[in-house]
Short mmCIF file of N, CA, C and O in Angstrom, two decimals:
data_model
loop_
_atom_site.label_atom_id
_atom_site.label_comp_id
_atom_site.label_asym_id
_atom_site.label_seq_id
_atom_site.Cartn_x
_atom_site.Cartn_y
_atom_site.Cartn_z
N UNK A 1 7.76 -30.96 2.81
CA UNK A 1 7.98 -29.56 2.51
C UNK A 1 6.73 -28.90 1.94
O UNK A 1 5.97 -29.57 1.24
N UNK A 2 6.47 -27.57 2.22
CA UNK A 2 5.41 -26.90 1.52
C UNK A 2 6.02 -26.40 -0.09
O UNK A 2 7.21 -26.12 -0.28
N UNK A 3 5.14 -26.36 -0.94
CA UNK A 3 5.57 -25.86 -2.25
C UNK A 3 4.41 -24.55 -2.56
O UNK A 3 3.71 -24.35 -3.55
N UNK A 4 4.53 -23.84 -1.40
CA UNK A 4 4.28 -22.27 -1.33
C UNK A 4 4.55 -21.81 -2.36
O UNK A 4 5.70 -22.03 -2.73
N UNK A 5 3.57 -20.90 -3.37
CA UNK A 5 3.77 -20.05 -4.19
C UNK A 5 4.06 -18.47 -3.71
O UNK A 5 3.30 -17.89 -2.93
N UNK A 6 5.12 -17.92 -4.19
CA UNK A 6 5.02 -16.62 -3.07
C UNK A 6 4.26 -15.45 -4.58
O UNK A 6 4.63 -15.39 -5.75
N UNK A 7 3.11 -14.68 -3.85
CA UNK A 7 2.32 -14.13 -4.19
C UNK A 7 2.93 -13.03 -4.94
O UNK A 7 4.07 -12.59 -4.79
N UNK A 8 1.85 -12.55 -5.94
CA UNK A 8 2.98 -11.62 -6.95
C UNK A 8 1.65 -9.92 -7.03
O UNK A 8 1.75 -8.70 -7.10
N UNK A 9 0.61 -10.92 -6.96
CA UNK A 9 -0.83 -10.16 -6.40
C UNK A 9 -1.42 -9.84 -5.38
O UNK A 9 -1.98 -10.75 -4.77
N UNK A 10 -1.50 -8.68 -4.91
CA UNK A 10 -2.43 -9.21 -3.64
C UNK A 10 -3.96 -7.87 -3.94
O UNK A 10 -4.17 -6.87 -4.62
N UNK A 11 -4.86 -8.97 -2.64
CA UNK A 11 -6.26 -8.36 -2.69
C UNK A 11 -5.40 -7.20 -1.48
O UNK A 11 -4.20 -7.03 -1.27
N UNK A 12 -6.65 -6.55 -0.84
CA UNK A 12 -6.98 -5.09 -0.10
C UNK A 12 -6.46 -6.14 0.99
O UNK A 12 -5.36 -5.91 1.48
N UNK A 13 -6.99 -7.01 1.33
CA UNK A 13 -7.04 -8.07 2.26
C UNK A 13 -5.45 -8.45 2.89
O UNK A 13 -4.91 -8.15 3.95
N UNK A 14 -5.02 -9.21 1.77
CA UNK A 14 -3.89 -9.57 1.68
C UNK A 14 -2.88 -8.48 1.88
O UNK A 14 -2.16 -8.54 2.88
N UNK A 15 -2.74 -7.29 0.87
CA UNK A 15 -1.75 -6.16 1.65
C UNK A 15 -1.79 -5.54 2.57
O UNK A 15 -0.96 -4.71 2.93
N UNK A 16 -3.15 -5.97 3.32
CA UNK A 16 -2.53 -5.60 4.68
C UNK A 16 -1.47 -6.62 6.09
O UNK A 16 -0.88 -6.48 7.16
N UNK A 17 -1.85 -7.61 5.01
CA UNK A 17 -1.28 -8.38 5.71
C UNK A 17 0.47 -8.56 6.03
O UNK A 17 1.23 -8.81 6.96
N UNK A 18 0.49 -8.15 4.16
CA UNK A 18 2.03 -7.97 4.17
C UNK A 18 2.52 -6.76 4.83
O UNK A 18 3.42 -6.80 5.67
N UNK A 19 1.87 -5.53 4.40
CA UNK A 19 2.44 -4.30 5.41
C UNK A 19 1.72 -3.87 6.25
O UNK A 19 2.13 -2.74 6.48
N UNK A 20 0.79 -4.11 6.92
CA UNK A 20 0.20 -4.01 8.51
C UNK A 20 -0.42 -2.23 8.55
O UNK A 20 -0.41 -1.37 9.43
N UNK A 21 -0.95 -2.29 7.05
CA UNK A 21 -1.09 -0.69 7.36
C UNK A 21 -3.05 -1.30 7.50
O UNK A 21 -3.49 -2.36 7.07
N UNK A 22 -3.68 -0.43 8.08
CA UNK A 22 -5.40 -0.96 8.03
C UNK A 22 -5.87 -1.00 6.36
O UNK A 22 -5.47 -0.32 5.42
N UNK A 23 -6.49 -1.65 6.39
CA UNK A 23 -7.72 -1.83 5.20
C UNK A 23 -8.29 -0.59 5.02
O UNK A 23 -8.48 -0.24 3.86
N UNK A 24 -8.60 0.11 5.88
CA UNK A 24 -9.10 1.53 5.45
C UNK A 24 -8.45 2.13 5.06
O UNK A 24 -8.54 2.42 3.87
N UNK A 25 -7.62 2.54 5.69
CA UNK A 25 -6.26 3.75 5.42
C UNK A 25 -6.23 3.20 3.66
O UNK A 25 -6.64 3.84 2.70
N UNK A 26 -5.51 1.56 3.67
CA UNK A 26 -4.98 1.49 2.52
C UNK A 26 -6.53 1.63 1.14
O UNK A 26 -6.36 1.60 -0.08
N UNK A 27 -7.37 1.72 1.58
CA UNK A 27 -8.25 2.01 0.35
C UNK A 27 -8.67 4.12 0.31
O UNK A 27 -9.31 4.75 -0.53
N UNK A 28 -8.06 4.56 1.42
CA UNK A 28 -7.69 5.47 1.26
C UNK A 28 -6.58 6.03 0.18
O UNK A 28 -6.69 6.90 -0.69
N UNK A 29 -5.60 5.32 0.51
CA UNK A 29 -4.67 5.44 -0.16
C UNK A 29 -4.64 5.25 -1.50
O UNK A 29 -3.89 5.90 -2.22
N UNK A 30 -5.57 4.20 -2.03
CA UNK A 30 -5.52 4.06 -3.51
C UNK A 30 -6.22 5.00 -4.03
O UNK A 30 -6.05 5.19 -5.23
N UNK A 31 -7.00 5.67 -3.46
CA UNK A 31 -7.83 6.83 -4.22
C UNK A 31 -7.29 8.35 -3.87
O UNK A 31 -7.82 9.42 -4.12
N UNK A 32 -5.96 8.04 -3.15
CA UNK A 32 -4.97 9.58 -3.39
C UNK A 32 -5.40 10.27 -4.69
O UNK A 32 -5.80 9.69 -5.70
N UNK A 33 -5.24 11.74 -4.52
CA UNK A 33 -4.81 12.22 -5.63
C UNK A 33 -3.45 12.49 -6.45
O UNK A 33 -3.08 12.40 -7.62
N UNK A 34 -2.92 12.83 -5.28
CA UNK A 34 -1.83 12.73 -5.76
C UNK A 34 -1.05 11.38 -5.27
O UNK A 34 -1.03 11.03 -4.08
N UNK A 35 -0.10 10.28 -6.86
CA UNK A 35 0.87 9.43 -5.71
C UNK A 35 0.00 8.33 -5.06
O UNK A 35 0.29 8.01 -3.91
N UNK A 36 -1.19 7.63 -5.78
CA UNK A 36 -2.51 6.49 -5.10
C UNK A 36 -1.47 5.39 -4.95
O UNK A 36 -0.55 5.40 -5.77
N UNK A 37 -1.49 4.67 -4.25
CA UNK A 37 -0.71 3.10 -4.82
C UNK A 37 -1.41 2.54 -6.02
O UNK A 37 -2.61 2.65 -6.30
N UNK A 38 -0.53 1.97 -6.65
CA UNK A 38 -1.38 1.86 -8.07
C UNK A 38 -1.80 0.31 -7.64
O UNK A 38 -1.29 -0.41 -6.79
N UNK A 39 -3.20 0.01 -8.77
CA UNK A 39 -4.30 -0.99 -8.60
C UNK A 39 -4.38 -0.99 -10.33
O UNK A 39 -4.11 -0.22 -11.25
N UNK A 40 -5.16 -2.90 -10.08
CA UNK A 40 -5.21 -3.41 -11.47
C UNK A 40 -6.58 -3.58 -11.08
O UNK A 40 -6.92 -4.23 -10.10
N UNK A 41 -7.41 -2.96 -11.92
CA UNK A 41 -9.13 -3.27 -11.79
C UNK A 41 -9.74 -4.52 -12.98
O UNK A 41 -9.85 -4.56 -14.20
N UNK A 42 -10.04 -5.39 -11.92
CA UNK A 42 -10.63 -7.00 -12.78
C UNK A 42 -12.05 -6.80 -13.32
O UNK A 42 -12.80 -5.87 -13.04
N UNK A 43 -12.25 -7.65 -13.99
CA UNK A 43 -13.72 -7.90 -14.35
C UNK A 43 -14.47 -7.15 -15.14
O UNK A 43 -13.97 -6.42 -16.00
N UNK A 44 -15.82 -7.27 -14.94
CA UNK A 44 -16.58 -6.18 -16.27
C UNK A 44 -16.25 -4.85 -15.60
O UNK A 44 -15.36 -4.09 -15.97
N UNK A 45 -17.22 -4.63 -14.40
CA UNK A 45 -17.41 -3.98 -13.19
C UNK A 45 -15.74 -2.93 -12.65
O UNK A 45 -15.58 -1.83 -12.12
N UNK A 46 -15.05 -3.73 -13.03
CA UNK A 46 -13.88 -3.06 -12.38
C UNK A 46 -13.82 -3.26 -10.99
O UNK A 46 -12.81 -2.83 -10.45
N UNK A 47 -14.79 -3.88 -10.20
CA UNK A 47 -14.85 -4.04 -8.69
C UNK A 47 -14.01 -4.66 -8.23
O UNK A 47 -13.72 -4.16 -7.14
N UNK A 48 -12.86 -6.31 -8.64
CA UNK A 48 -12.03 -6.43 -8.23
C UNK A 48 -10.54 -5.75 -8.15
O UNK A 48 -9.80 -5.40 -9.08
N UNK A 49 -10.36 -5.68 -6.95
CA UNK A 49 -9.02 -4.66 -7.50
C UNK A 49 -7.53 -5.54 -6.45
O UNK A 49 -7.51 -5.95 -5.29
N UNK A 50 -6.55 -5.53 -7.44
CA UNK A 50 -5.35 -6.04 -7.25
C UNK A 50 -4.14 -5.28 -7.46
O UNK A 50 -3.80 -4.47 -8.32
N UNK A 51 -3.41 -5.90 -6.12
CA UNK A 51 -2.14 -4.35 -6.10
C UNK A 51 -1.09 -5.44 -6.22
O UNK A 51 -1.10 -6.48 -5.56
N UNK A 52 0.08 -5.02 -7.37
CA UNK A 52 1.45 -6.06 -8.08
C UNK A 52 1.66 -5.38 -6.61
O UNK A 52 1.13 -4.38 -6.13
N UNK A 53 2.96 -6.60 -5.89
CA UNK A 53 3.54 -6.35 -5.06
C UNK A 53 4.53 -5.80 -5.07
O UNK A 53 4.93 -5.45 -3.96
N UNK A 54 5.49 -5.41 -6.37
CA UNK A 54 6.63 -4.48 -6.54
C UNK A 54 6.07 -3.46 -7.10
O UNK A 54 6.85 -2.52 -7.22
N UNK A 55 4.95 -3.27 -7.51
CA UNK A 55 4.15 -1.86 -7.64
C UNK A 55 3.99 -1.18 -6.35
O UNK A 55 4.20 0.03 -6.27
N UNK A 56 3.59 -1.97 -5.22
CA UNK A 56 3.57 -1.60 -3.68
C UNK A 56 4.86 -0.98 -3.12
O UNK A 56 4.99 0.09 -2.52
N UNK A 57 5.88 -1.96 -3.49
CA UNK A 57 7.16 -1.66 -2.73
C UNK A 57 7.69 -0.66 -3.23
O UNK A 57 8.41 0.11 -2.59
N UNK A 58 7.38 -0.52 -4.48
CA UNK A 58 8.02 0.84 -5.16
C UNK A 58 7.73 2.13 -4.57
O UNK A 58 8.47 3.08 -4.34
N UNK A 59 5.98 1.91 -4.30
CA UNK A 59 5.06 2.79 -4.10
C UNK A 59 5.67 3.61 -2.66
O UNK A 59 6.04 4.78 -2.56
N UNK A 60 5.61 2.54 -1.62
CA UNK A 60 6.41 2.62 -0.26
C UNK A 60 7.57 2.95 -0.63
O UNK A 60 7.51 3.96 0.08
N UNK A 61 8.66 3.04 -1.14
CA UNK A 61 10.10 3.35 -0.87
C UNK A 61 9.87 4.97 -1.82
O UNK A 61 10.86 5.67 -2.00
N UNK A 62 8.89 5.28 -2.21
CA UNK A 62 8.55 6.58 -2.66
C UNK A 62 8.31 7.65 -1.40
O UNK A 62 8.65 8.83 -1.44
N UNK A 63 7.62 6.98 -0.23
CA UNK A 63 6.76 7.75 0.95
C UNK A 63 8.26 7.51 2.25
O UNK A 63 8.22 7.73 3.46
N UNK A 64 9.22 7.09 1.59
CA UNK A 64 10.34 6.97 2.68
C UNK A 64 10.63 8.64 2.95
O UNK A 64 10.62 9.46 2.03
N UNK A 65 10.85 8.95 4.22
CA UNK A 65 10.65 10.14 4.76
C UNK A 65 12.74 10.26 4.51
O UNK A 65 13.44 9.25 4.46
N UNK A 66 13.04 11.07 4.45
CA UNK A 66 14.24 11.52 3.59
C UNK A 66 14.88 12.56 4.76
O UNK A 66 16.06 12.84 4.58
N UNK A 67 14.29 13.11 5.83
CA UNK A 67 15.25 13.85 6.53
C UNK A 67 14.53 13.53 8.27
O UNK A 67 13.35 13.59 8.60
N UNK A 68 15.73 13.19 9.12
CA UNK A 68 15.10 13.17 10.19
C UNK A 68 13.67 14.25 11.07
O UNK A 68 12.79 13.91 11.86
N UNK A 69 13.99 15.53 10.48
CA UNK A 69 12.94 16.48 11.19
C UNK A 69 11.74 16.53 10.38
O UNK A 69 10.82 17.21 10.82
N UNK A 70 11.50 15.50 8.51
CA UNK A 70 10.73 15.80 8.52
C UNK A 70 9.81 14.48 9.15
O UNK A 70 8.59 14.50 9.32
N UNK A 71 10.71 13.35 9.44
CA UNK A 71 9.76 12.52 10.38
C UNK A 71 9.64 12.99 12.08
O UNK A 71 8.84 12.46 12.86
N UNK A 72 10.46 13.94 12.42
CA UNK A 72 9.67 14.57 13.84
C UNK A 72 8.49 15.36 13.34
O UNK A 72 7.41 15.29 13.92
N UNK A 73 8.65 16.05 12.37
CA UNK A 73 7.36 16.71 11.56
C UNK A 73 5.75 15.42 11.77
O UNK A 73 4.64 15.68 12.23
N UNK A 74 6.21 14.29 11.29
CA UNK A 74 5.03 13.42 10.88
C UNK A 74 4.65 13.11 12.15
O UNK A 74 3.44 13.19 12.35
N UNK A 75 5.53 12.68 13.32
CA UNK A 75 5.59 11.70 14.40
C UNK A 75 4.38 13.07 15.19
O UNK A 75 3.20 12.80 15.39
N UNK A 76 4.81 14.06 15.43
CA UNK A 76 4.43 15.47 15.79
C UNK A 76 2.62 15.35 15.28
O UNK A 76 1.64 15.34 16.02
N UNK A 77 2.66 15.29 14.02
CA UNK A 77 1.31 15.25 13.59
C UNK A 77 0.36 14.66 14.16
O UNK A 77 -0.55 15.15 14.83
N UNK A 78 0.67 13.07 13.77
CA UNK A 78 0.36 11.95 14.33
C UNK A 78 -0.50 11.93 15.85
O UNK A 78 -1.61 11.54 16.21
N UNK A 79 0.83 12.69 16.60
CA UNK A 79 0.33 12.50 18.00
C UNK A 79 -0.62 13.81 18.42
O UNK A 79 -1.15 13.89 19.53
N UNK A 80 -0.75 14.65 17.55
CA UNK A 80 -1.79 15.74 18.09
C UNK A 80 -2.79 15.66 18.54
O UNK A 80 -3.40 16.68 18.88
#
């Protein structure tokens, strides 16, 4: 059997892995102004940066689109 730790941290790297959004977008995203996914900055530097994974999920079930037309609204965007 594997004795897998299931991850409670992840790098830029790693969340994309779990939600398949790009590495760019998502370092976009942390520097929103409004509503960033929130990040834990390591080190002296602050350069490492780590996103709690129920900080993520929270973050996501915040951006859940709430009425069908306003995701024809997004889908609409999207494809312009």
């Amino acid at each position: 059997g594997t004795n897998r730790v299931e991850k409670e941290y992840f790098s830029v790297a790693e969340l994309f892995d779990y939600c398949r959004i790009s590495q760019r977008k998502l370092r976009d995203l942390l520097k929103e102004l409004i509503n960033p996914i929130p990040i834990y900055r390591v080190g002296a530097a602050g350069r490492i940066i780590r996103i709690k994974k129920s900080d993520f999920d929270r973050w996501m079930d915040s951006q859940r689109a709430n009425q069908s037309n306003e995701l024809d609204e997004l889908i609409a965007e999207v494809l312009k």
